[in-house]
Short mmCIF file of C-alpha atoms in Angstrom, two decimals:
data_model
loop_
_atom_site.label_atom_id
_atom_site.label_comp_id
_atom_site.label_asym_id
_atom_site.label_seq_id
_atom_site.Cartn_x
_atom_site.Cartn_y
_atom_site.Cartn_z
CA ALA A 1 -1.33 6.45 -8.04
CA PRO A 2 1.95 4.58 -7.64
CA MET A 3 4.12 4.24 -10.74
CA ARG A 4 6.07 1.29 -12.11
CA THR A 5 8.86 1.36 -14.70
CA ALA A 6 7.72 -0.44 -17.86
CA ARG A 7 10.57 0.39 -20.25
CA HIS A 8 14.17 1.54 -19.77
CA THR A 9 16.52 2.44 -22.63
CA VAL A 10 20.23 3.27 -22.29
CA ASP A 11 22.45 4.78 -25.00
CA MET A 12 26.20 4.61 -24.45
CA MET A 13 27.75 7.84 -25.71
CA ARG A 14 31.34 6.91 -24.83
CA GLY A 15 33.26 4.31 -22.91
CA VAL A 16 32.60 4.99 -19.22
CA PRO A 17 35.84 5.33 -17.21
CA LEU A 18 36.43 4.08 -13.67
CA THR A 19 36.40 7.63 -12.31
CA PRO A 20 33.86 9.73 -10.39
CA LEU A 21 30.70 10.43 -12.38
CA ARG A 22 28.08 13.15 -12.07
CA PRO A 23 24.42 12.10 -12.43
CA GLU A 24 21.76 14.39 -13.83
CA VAL A 25 18.05 13.51 -13.75
CA GLU A 26 15.16 15.31 -15.46
CA VAL A 27 11.45 14.56 -15.61
CA LEU A 28 10.48 14.97 -19.28
CA ARG A 29 6.82 14.14 -18.84
CA SER A 30 4.93 14.18 -15.58
CA GLY A 31 1.40 12.85 -15.79
CA ARG A 32 -1.09 10.94 -13.70
CA ARG A 33 -0.84 7.82 -15.87
CA ILE A 34 2.47 8.10 -17.72
CA GLN A 35 5.83 9.58 -16.76
CA VAL A 36 9.06 9.86 -18.76
CA VAL A 37 12.35 10.38 -16.92
CA ARG A 38 15.81 11.03 -18.39
CA ALA A 39 19.04 10.30 -16.53
CA SER A 40 22.58 11.06 -17.75
CA LEU A 41 26.05 10.33 -16.41
CA PHE A 42 28.85 12.85 -16.95
CA SER A 43 32.62 12.47 -16.65
CA GLY A 44 35.75 14.39 -17.66
CA PRO A 45 37.88 16.97 -15.83
CA ASP A 46 34.88 19.27 -15.37
CA LEU A 47 32.30 16.46 -15.18
CA ASP A 48 30.56 17.94 -18.23
CA MET A 49 31.10 15.16 -20.80
CA GLU A 50 28.02 12.97 -21.24
CA MET A 51 28.97 9.28 -21.11
CA ALA A 52 25.57 7.56 -21.02
CA ARG A 53 21.93 8.59 -21.30
CA ALA A 54 18.91 6.63 -20.12
CA THR A 55 15.20 7.20 -20.62
CA SER A 56 12.58 5.44 -18.51
CA LEU A 57 8.87 5.11 -19.20
CA ARG A 58 6.81 4.77 -16.03
CA MET A 59 3.12 3.85 -15.92
CA ARG A 60 0.59 4.12 -13.14
CA VAL A 61 -0.35 0.94 -11.28
CA ALA A 62 -4.11 0.44 -11.74
CA ASP A 63 -6.46 0.45 -8.76
CA ILE A 64 -8.84 -1.97 -10.50
CA PRO A 65 -7.15 -5.20 -11.72
CA ASN A 66 -7.56 -6.11 -15.38
CA PRO A 67 -8.17 -9.71 -16.54
CA VAL A 68 -5.14 -12.03 -16.70
CA ASP A 69 -5.56 -15.15 -18.86
CA SER A 70 -2.31 -17.12 -18.68
CA GLU A 71 -3.62 -19.77 -21.09
CA LYS A 72 -4.35 -17.31 -23.90
CA THR A 73 -0.99 -15.61 -23.50
CA ALA A 74 1.07 -18.76 -22.87
CA HIS A 75 4.39 -19.19 -24.69
CA PRO A 76 7.13 -21.82 -24.31
CA GLU A 77 9.57 -19.10 -23.22
CA ASP A 78 7.36 -18.25 -20.23
CA GLU A 79 8.34 -21.29 -18.18
CA PRO A 80 10.88 -20.73 -15.40
CA HIS A 81 14.28 -22.37 -15.74
CA ALA A 82 16.11 -24.24 -13.03
CA LEU A 83 18.81 -22.33 -11.18
CA PRO A 84 22.20 -24.08 -11.61
CA ASP A 85 23.71 -25.32 -8.36
CA GLU A 86 27.25 -24.00 -8.68
CA PRO A 87 28.42 -20.40 -9.13
CA VAL A 88 30.89 -19.61 -11.92
CA LEU A 89 33.76 -17.11 -11.94
CA LEU A 90 33.60 -15.37 -15.31
CA THR A 91 36.70 -13.72 -16.76
CA MET A 92 37.14 -11.40 -19.75
CA LEU A 93 40.05 -11.21 -22.15
CA GLY A 94 42.78 -8.85 -20.98
CA ILE A 95 41.12 -7.77 -17.73
CA GLY A 96 40.42 -10.98 -15.81
CA VAL A 97 37.31 -10.64 -13.68
CA PRO A 98 35.67 -7.28 -14.53
CA ALA A 99 34.49 -5.05 -11.71
CA PHE A 100 30.80 -5.62 -12.41
CA LEU A 101 31.12 -9.38 -12.09
CA ARG A 102 32.82 -8.97 -8.71
CA ALA A 103 29.56 -7.41 -7.50
CA VAL A 104 27.30 -10.29 -8.56
CA GLU A 105 26.99 -14.03 -8.14
CA PHE A 106 26.97 -15.61 -11.59
CA ARG A 107 25.57 -18.99 -12.66
CA ARG A 108 25.09 -20.38 -16.15
CA THR A 109 23.95 -23.35 -18.18
CA GLY A 110 26.25 -25.29 -20.48
CA GLU A 111 24.86 -23.32 -23.43
CA TYR A 112 26.69 -20.12 -22.48
CA ARG A 113 28.68 -18.51 -25.35
CA ASP A 114 28.28 -21.34 -27.86
CA GLY A 115 25.78 -19.68 -30.20
CA ALA A 116 22.73 -21.47 -28.86
CA PRO A 117 20.28 -19.51 -26.72
CA GLY A 118 22.39 -18.96 -23.62
CA LEU A 119 20.96 -18.82 -20.11
CA VAL A 120 22.68 -17.05 -17.25
CA TRP A 121 21.50 -16.21 -13.73
CA LEU A 122 22.84 -13.33 -11.66
CA ARG A 123 22.28 -12.04 -8.15
CA MET A 124 23.59 -8.67 -6.99
CA HIS A 125 25.70 -8.59 -3.83
CA ASN A 126 25.68 -4.83 -3.29
CA GLU A 127 23.29 -1.90 -3.35
CA MET A 128 23.34 0.06 -6.59
CA VAL A 129 23.47 3.27 -4.54
CA ALA A 130 24.95 2.96 -1.06
CA GLY A 131 22.29 3.45 1.59
CA CYS A 132 19.37 3.08 -0.84
CA GLU A 133 17.35 -0.08 -1.36
CA THR A 134 17.79 -1.40 -4.90
CA SER A 135 14.41 -1.67 -6.62
CA ALA A 136 13.25 -4.79 -8.43
CA PHE A 137 13.43 -3.12 -11.85
CA VAL A 138 16.95 -1.79 -11.22
CA ARG A 139 18.09 -5.33 -10.40
CA LEU A 140 16.48 -6.56 -13.61
CA ALA A 141 17.97 -3.82 -15.80
CA THR A 142 21.41 -4.34 -14.28
CA VAL A 143 21.62 -8.03 -15.15
CA ALA A 144 19.91 -7.51 -18.55
CA ASP A 145 23.21 -6.05 -19.73
CA MET A 146 24.43 -9.66 -19.92
CA ALA A 147 22.19 -10.19 -22.96
CA SER A 148 25.09 -9.20 -25.20
CA MET A 149 27.32 -11.94 -23.76
CA ALA A 150 25.04 -14.84 -22.88
CA ALA A 151 24.85 -16.27 -26.41
CA GLN A 152 27.76 -14.53 -28.12
CA TYR A 153 29.57 -17.07 -30.31
CA LEU A 154 32.35 -14.89 -31.76
CA GLN A 155 35.75 -15.70 -30.28
CA PRO A 156 36.65 -12.95 -27.79
CA ASP A 157 40.37 -13.19 -28.62
CA GLU A 158 39.59 -12.41 -32.28
CA TRP A 159 36.52 -10.17 -32.13
CA MET A 160 35.42 -7.30 -29.93
CA THR A 161 31.65 -7.03 -29.40
CA VAL A 162 30.29 -3.89 -27.76
CA ASN A 163 26.66 -3.21 -26.90
CA ALA A 164 26.06 0.42 -27.85
CA ASP A 165 22.65 0.47 -26.21
CA LEU A 166 20.27 -1.57 -24.08
CA ALA A 167 16.47 -1.58 -24.01
CA VAL A 168 14.59 -3.38 -21.23
CA THR A 169 10.81 -3.84 -21.17
CA ALA A 170 8.94 -5.60 -18.35
CA PHE A 171 5.26 -6.44 -17.94
CA ARG A 172 5.75 -7.11 -14.22
CA ASP A 173 8.36 -6.45 -11.57
CA PRO A 174 10.61 -9.42 -10.80
CA VAL A 175 10.39 -11.14 -7.42
CA GLY A 176 13.45 -12.16 -5.42
CA ASP A 177 17.17 -11.62 -5.91
CA TRP A 178 17.90 -13.99 -8.81
CA MET A 179 17.45 -12.67 -12.36
CA GLY A 180 17.73 -14.88 -15.44
CA VAL A 181 18.77 -13.85 -18.96
CA ARG A 182 18.12 -16.26 -21.84
CA ALA A 183 19.71 -14.61 -24.86
CA LEU A 184 20.08 -15.13 -28.59
CA HIS A 185 22.67 -13.37 -30.76
CA LYS A 186 22.35 -12.59 -34.47
CA ASN A 187 24.69 -10.67 -36.75
CA ASP A 188 25.26 -9.88 -40.41
CA GLY A 189 28.70 -9.63 -42.01
CA ASP A 190 28.95 -5.84 -41.84
CA GLY A 191 29.97 -5.51 -38.21
CA ILE A 192 26.49 -5.00 -36.76
CA GLY A 193 24.65 -7.47 -34.57
CA LEU A 194 21.65 -7.86 -32.31
CA SER A 195 21.33 -9.55 -28.95
CA GLU A 196 17.84 -10.18 -27.64
CA ALA A 197 16.88 -11.89 -24.41
CA VAL A 198 13.94 -13.11 -22.39
CA LEU A 199 14.24 -11.99 -18.77
CA TYR A 200 13.19 -14.17 -15.85
CA ASP A 201 12.85 -14.42 -12.13
CA LEU A 202 12.48 -17.83 -10.49
CA ASP A 203 8.72 -17.74 -11.13
CA GLY A 204 8.99 -17.29 -14.90
CA ARG A 205 9.12 -14.67 -17.60
CA VAL A 206 9.28 -10.99 -16.65
CA GLY A 207 10.13 -9.14 -19.85
CA ARG A 208 12.57 -8.76 -22.72
CA ALA A 209 15.83 -6.96 -23.49
CA THR A 210 17.54 -6.01 -26.76
CA ALA A 211 21.00 -4.63 -27.47
CA SER A 212 22.61 -3.31 -30.67
CA ILE A 213 26.08 -4.83 -31.05
CA LEU A 214 29.15 -3.25 -32.66
CA ILE A 215 31.54 -5.94 -33.97
CA GLU A 216 35.20 -5.21 -34.72
CA PRO A 217 38.34 -7.34 -35.15
CA ARG A 218 40.90 -7.04 -32.39
#
């Protein structure tokens, strides 16, 4: 039976440099209904230093459809949000426009980075791997990384906020190129925070993302 990625978790071991990286992929569990896959990226002079590690949970797509009752599962966060008309050029302190944001079209609501639930929309311009079609879940997981920024209220010239991980869970694959991230940020006073987000396509809710945030003064 075909498989679909239901959950994807990334742990950042170190800051990833803008240098060649070596991927390594291993199937940890291979079953008819559930698969678990690990992927790591390595850098360093000998390409043996692990920079990031991801684990994906894949589930079989059922041959016989199960019931879907949208009324019983309805939630206010399910409703799709309007796509803003104008793109925005986002810059980051000290580096201008980061490389990732040069590869996407970025749109936002007026709530972005003011502490309220922030909503951003992104569309990828490029393939994740040259010559390979980018899957729907990869597009979703790529833009879900914005959860740590979409509602961050701490002033970037005073505080550095780093997401040390990212967990993405989806109950369906997104449709289309545009992915929405409606995020909420919480933190205590000990330098640890949490960003959580509802993930959308233009039809409505797709899943959820969470990120653990390291907070340090600049």
